[in-house]
Coordinates of C-alpha atoms in Angstrom, one line a residue:
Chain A
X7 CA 134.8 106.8 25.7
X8 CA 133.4 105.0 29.0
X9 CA 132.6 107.7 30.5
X10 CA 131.2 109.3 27.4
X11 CA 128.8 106.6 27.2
X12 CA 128.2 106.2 30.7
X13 CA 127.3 109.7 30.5
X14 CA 124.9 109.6 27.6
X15 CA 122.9 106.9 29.4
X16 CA 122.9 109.0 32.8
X17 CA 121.5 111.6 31.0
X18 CA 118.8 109.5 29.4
X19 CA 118.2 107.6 32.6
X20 CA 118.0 110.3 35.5
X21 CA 115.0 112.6 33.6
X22 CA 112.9 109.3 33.2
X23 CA 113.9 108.2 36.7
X24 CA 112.8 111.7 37.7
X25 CA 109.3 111.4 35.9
X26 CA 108.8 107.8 37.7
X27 CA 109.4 109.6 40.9
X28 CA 107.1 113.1 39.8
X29 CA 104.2 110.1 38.4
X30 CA 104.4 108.3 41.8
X31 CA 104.6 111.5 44.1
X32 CA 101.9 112.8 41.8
X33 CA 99.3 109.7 42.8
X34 CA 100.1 109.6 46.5
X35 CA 99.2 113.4 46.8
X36 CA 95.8 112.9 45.0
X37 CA 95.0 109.9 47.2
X38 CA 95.7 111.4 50.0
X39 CA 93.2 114.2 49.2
X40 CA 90.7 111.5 48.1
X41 CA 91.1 109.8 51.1
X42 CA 90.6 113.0 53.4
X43 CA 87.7 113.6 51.3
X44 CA 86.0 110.2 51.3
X45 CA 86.4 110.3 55.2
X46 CA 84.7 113.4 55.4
X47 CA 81.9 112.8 53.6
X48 CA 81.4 109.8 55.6
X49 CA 81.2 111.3 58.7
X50 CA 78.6 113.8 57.4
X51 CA 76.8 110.8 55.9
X52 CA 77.1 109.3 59.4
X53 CA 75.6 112.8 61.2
X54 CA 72.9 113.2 59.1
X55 CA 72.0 109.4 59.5
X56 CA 72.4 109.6 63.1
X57 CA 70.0 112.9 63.1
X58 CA 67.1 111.3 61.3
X59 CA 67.2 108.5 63.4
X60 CA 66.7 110.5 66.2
X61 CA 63.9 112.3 64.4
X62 CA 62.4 109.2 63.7
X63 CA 62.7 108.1 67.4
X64 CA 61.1 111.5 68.8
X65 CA 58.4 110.8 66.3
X66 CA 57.6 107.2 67.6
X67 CA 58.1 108.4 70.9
X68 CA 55.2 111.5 70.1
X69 CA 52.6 109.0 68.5
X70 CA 52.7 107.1 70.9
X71 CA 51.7 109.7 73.7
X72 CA 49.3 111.0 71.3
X73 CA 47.7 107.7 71.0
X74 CA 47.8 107.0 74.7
X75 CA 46.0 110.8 75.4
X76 CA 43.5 109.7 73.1
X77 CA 42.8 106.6 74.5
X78 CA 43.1 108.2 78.2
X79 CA 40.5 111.1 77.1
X80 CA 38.5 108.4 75.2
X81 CA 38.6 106.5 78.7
X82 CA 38.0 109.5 80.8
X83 CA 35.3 111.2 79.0
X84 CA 33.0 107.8 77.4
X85 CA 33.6 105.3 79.7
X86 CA 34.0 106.6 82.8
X87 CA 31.2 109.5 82.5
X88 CA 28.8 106.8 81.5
X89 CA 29.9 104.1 84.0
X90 CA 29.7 107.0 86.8
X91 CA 26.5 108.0 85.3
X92 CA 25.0 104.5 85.6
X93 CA 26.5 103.9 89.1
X94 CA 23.9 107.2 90.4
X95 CA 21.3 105.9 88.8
X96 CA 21.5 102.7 90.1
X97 CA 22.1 104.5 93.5
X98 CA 19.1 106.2 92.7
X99 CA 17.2 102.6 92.2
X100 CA 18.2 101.0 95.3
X101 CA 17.2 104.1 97.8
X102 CA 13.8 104.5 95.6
X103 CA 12.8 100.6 96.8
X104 CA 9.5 100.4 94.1
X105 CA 10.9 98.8 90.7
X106 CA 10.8 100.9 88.2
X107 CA 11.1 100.2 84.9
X108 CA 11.4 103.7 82.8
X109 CA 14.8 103.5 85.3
X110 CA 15.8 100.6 84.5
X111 CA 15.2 100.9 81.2
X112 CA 17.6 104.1 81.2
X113 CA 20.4 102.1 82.7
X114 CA 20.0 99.3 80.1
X115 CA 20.7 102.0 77.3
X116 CA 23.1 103.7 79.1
X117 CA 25.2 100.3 79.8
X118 CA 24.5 99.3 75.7
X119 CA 26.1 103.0 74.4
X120 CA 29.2 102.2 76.8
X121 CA 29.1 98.6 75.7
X122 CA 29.6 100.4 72.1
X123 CA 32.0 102.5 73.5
X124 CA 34.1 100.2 75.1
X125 CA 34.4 98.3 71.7
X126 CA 35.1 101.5 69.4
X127 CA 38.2 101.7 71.6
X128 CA 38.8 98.4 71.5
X129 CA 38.4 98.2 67.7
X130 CA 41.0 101.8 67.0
X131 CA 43.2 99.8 69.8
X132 CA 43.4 96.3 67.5
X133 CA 41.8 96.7 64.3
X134 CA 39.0 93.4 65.1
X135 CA 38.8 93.1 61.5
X136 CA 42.0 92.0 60.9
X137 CA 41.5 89.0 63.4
X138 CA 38.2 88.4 61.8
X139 CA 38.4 89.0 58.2
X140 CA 42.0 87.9 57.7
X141 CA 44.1 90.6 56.2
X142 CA 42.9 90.6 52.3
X143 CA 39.5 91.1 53.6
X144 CA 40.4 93.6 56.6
X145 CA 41.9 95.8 53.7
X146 CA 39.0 95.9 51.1
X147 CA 36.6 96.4 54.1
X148 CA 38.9 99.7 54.5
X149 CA 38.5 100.5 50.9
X150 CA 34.8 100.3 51.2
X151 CA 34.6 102.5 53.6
X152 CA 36.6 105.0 51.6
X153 CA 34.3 104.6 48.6
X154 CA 31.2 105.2 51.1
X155 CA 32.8 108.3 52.6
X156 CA 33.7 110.2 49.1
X157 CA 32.9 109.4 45.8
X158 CA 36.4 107.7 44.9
X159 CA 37.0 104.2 42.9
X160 CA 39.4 102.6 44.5
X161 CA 41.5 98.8 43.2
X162 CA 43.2 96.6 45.4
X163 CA 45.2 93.6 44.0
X164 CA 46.8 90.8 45.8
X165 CA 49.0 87.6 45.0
X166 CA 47.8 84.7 46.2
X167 CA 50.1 83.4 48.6
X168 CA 50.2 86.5 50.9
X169 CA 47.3 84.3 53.3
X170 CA 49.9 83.6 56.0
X171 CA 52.1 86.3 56.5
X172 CA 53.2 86.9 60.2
X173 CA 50.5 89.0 62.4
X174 CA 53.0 91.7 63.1
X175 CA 53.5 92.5 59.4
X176 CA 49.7 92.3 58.4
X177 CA 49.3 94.7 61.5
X178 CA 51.9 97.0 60.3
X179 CA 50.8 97.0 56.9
X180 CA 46.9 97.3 57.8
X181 CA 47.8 100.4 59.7
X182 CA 49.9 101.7 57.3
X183 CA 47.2 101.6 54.2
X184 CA 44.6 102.6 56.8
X185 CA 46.9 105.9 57.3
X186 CA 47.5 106.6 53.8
X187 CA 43.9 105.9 52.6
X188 CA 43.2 108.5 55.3
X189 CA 45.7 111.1 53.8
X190 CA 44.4 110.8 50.1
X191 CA 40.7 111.4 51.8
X192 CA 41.8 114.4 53.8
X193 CA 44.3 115.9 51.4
X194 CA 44.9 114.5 47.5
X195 CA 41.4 115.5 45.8
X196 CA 41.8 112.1 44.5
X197 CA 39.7 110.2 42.3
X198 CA 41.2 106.5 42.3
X199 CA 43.2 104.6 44.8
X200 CA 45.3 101.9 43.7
X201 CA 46.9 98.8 46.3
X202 CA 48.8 95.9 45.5
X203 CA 50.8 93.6 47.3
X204 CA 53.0 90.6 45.7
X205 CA 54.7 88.3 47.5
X206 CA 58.3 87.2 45.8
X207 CA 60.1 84.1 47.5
X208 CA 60.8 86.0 51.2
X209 CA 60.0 89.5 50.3
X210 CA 56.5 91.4 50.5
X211 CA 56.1 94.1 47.9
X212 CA 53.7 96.7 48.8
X213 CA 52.5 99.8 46.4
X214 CA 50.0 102.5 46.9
X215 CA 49.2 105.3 44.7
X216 CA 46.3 107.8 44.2
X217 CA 46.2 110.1 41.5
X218 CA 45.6 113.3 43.6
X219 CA 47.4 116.4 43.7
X220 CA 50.6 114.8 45.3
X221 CA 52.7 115.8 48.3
X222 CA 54.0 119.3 48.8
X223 CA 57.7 119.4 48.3
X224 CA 58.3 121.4 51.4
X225 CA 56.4 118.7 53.3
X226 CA 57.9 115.4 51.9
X227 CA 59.9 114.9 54.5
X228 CA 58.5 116.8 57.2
X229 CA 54.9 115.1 57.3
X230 CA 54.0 113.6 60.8
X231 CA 51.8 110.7 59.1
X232 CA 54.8 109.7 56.9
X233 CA 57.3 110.0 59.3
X234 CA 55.0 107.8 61.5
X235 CA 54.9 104.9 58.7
X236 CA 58.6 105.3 58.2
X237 CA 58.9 104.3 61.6
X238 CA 56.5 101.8 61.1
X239 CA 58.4 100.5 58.2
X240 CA 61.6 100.5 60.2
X241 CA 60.1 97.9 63.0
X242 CA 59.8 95.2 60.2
X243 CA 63.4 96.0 58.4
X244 CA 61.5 97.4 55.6
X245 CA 62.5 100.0 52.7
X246 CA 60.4 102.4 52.0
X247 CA 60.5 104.7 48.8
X248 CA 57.0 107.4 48.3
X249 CA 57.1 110.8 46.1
X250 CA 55.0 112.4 43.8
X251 CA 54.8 110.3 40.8
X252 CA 55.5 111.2 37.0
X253 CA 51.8 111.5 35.8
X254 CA 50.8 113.1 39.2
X255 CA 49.7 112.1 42.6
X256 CA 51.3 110.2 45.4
X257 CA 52.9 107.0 45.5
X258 CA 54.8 105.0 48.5
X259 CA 56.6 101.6 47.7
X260 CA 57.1 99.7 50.6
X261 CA 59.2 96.2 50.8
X262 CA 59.6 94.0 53.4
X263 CA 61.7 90.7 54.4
X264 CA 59.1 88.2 55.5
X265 CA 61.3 85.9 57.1
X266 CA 62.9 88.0 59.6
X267 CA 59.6 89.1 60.7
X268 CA 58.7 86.0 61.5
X269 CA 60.8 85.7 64.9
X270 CA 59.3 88.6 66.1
Chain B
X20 CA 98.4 96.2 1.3
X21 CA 101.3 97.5 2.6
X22 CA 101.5 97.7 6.3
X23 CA 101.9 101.6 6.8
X24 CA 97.8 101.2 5.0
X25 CA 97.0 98.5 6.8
X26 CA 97.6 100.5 10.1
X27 CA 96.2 103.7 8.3
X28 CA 93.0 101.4 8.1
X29 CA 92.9 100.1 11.3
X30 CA 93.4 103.2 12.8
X31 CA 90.6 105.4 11.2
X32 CA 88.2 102.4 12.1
X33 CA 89.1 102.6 15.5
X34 CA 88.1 105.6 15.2
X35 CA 84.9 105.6 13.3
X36 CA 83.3 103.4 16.0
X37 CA 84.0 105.8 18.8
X38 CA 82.5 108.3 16.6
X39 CA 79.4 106.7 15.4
X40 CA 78.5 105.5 19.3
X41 CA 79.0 109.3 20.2
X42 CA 76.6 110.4 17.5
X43 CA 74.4 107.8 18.2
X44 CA 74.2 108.6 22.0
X45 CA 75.6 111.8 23.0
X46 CA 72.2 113.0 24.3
X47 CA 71.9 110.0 26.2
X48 CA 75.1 110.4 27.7
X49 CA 76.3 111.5 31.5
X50 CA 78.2 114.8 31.5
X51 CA 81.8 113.0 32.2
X52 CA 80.9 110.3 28.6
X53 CA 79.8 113.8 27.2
X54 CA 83.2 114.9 27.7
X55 CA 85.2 112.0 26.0
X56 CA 82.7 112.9 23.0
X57 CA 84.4 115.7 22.3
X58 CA 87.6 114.1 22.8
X59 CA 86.2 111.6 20.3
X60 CA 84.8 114.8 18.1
X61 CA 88.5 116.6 18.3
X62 CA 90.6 113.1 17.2
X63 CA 88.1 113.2 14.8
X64 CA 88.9 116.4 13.0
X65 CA 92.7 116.4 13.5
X66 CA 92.9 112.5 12.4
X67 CA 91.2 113.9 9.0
X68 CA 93.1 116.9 8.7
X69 CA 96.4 115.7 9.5
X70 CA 95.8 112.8 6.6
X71 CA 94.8 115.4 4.3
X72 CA 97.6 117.7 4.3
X73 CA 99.6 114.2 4.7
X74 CA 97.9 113.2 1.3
X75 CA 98.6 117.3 -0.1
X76 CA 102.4 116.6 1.0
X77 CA 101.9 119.5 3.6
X78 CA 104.0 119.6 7.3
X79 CA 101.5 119.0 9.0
X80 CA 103.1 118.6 12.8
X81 CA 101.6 121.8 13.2
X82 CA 97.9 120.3 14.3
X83 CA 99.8 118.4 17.1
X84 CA 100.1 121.5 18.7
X85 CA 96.5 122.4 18.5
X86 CA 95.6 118.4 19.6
X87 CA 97.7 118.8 23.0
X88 CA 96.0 121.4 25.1
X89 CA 92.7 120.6 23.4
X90 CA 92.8 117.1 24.2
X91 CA 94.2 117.9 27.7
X92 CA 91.7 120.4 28.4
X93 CA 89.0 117.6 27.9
X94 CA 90.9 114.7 29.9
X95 CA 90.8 117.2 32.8
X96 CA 87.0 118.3 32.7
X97 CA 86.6 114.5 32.5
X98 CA 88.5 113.9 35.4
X99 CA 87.5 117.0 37.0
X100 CA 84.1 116.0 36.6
X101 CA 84.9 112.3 38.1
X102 CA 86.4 113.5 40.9
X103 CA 84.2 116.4 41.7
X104 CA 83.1 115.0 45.3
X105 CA 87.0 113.7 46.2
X106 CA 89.2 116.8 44.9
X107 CA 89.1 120.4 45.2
X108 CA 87.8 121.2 41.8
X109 CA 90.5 124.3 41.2
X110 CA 93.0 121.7 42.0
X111 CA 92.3 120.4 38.0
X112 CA 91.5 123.3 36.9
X113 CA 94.8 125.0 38.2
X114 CA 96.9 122.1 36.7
X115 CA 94.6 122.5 33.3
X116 CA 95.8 126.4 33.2
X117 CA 99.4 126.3 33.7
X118 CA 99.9 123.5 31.0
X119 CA 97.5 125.2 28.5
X120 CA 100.4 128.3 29.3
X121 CA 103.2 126.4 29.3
X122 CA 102.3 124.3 25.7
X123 CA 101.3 128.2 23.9
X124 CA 105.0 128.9 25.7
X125 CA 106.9 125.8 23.9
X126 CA 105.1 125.9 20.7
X127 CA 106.1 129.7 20.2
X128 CA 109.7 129.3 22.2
X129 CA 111.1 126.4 22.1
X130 CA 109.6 124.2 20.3
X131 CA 108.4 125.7 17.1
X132 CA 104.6 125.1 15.3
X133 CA 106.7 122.9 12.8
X134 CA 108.6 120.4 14.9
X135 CA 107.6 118.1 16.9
X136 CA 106.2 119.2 20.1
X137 CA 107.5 116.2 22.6
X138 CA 107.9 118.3 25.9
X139 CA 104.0 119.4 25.9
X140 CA 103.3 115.7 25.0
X141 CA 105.7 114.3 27.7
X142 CA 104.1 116.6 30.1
X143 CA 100.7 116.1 29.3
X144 CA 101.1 112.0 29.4
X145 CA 102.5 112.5 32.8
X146 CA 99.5 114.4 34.0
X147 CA 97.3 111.9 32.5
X148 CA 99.2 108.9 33.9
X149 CA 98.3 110.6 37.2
X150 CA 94.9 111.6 37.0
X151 CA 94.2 107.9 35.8
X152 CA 96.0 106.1 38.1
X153 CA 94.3 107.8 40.9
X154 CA 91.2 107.0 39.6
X155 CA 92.2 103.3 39.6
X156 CA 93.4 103.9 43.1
X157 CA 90.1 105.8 44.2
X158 CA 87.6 103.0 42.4
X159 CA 89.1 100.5 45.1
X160 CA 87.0 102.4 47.6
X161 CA 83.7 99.9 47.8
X162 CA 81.2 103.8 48.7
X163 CA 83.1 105.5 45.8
X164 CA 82.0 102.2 43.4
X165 CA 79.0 102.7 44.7
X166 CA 78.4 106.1 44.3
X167 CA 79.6 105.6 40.8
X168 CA 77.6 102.5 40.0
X169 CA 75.9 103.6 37.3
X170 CA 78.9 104.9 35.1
X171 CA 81.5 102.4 36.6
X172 CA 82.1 100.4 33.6
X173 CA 82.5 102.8 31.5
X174 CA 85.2 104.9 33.9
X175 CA 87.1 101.7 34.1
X176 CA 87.2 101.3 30.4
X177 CA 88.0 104.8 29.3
X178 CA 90.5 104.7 32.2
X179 CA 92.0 102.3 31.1
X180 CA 92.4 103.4 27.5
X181 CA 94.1 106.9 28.8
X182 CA 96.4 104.7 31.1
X183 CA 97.7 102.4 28.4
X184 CA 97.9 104.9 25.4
X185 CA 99.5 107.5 27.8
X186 CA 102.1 105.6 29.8
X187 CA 102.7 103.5 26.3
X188 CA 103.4 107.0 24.6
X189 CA 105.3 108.9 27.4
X190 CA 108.3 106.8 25.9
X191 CA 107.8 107.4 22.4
X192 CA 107.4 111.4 23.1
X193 CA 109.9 111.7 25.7
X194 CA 112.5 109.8 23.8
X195 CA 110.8 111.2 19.9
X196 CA 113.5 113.5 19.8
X197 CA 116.3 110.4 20.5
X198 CA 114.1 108.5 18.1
X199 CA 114.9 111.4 14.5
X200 CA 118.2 110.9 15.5
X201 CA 118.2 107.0 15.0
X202 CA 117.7 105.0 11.7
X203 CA 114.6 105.6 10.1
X204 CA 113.6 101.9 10.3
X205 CA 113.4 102.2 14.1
X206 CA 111.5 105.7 13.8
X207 CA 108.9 103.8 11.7
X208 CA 108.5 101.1 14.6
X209 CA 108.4 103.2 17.3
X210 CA 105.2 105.0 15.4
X211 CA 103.8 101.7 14.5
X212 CA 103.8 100.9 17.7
X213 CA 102.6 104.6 18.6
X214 CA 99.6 103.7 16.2
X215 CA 98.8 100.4 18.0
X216 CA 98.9 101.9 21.9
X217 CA 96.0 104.6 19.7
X218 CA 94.4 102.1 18.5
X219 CA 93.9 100.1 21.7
X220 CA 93.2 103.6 23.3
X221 CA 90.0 104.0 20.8
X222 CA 88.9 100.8 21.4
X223 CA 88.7 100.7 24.8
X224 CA 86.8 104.2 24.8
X225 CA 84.6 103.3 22.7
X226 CA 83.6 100.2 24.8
X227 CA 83.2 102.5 27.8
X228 CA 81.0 104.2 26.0
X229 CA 79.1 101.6 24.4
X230 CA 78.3 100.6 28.2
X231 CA 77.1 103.9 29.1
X232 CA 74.2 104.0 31.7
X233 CA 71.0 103.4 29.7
X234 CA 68.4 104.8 32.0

């Protein structure tokens, strides 16, 4: 009878012992596979972040020697053809010995065009505005010259307490608008340009749009000028977000922390 | 009331909510909620069936052996679809085959359309219990939460549901035939208690999808 019983129960038992043990075997194997899985995908996560930072460094690394051949040729072929020129001619002056003035007079303009010169350079080097206007100013004086160039309307807004914000980020940011405004000019067909910037507790909010034709998909992420502000956005910790928007044309959302900025 | 209607109530409630959130948002829905609607859509159907031919005074055990490899066919295109990026997709899809086979085999073999069909059910709980305990154990990876953000609570909800009804259930169904043999009094227990674990199951799908991603 004992063992009849004791029977009955094994019977019962081992089965539901045995789909404990099938249950349990059944979850480790599908974690495991997760687990492969997950690590996989993070190491392609990690390659492909790895690549575009590299892409992103060979792109700083290439505007940058573009902008120092173009301040070299600016160099070369301005300032030092006109200093050299003015250097003869004053040559010129000294063997003559008699003053004369239609010379002089030649040397006057010819130092006053490199004195131009020299602050043209100076200007595309640090945007003087900037450090004259303030930034609010500096920005519509870019959006006036847009308006004079084509016949666009353009809209800037700005919250009030973005007067003292650290120079690098006003830099970054004037540079940044002055490249995009420059795009939408060149590229969008557009009729209206939209800015605003808000500044929340530590964090700068930053929007353009245009209502243009948009971006190209195929060049969305291959663009040097947007790969260039990327990088630029990346200096001040920033996120950057731009597409084509819903109703059409281009858009770029760009956020930055003010306060980490401010060491720098 | 009596309590066998009280339950009856309770149960077809339970019910009716899931239901009116699926009609209410299935368009709105992500493909894996989409696939618990139809879940939702099949109880649906067998649920009033079953009580009409109950209400006729017709067998009518027969539906159960429609509900298994329906129902189990739309747990694993949930799960298939929640695991999509973790899991060889034929992996599910392998597993959803050979049990679809092996229920046809039991209900024409050895378990006949008018008896109770316990092995497929056993089988298919265990399956489940699986599938949704690995999800539990794959939501404690913080970039799998993340990637799944959006539809988290709901996945945690319905999870949960499957988890409780399922392992709840795997006792009643593997021990259903133990359970005939017994006093009818503790045969009406056991399926009272059967109709609570469903009960709970339909509540907590229907909060998971009542927090479905709205954008």
């Amino acid at each position: 009878m004992e063992t009849s019983e004791e029977l009955n129960f094994l019977n019962i038992l081992l089965p539901l012992a045995g789909i404990i043990f099938l249950i349990v075997l059944g979850v480790i194997f599908m974690y495991q596979q997760f687990r492969k899985n997950i690590i996989r995908q993070q190491l392609e996560r990690e390659e492909i972040k790895n690549q575009y930072q590299k892409e992103l460094l060979h792109t700083t690394i290439r505007v940058q020697e573009d902008e120092r051949k173009r301040i070299a040729s600016d160099l070369h072929d301005e300032l030092a053809a006109a200093l050299s020129i003015g250097y003869m001619q004053l040559t010129q002056l000294e063997d003559e010995k008699e003053f004369n003035p239609q010379k002089i007079a030649q040397v006057r303009e010819l130092l006053q065009t490199t004195l131009a010169s020299t602050r043209r350079i100076s200007h595309e080097l640090m945007p003087l505005q900037l450090s004259r206007l303030g930034f609010e100013k500096a920005l519509l004086s870019l959006l006036e010259k847009a308006e004079s160039v084509q016949p666009i309307q353009t809209n800037m807004a700005m919250s009030s307490n973005c007067d003292e914000l650290p120079w690098i980020i006003e830099v970054t940011l004037y540079r940044m608008y002055s490249e995009l405004i420059n795009n939408t000019l060149k590229h969008a067909g557009a009729t209206t340009i939209d800015i605003s910037i808000l500044r929340k507790s530590d964090q700068l909010f930053c929007r353009y749009a245009d209502d243009g034709k948009g971006i190209p998909e195929k060049l969305l992420h291959k663009g040097l000028g947007l790969k260039n502000i990327e990088s630029r956005v990346q200096t001040l910790d920033g996120k950057l977000e731009f597409g084509n928007s819903d109703e059409g044309g281009f858009y770029c959302k760009i956020i930055v922390p003010i306060e980490t900025n401010n060491q720098k | 009331m009596d309590y066998k209607d009280i339950v009856f109530l309770y149960t077809n409630f339970s019910l009716f909510i899931a239901f009116v959130i699926v009609l209410r948002n299935y368009l709105q829905f992500p493909k894996e909620l989409k696939v618990i609607s139809w879940y939702v859509f099949l109880s649906v159907i067998i649920q009033s069936s079953s009580q009409y031919l109950a209400f006729q005074k017709v067998n009518n055990l027969y539906l159960l052996h429609f509900f298994v490899p329906i129902s189990f066919i739309c747990f694993s295109i949930f799960y298939q679809k929640v695991f999509e990026s973790f899991l060889n997709r034929y992996v599910l899809w392998l597993i959803m085959c050979l049990f679809v086979v092996f229920s046809l085999l039991n209900s024409l073999y050895w378990q006949t359309i008018e008896t109770f069909n316990s092995y497929a059910l056993s089988l298919e709980s265990v399956l489940l219990i699986i599938y949704s305990l690995s999800l539990f154990a794959l939501l404690l990876n913080e970039s799998v939460r993340i990637e799944k953000k959006e539809i988290l609570s709901s996945l945690r909800w319905i999870n949960a549901g499957i988890l409780i009804y399922y392992t709840s259930g795997l006792l009643i169904f593997y021990f259903g035939d133990l359970l005939t043999r017994f006093s009818k009094v503790r045969f009406e227990i056991s399926w009272l208690f059967h109709s609570f674990i469903y009960i709970v199951q339909f509540i907590c799908i229907s909060i998971g999808l009542w927090k479905h991603p709205k954008n």
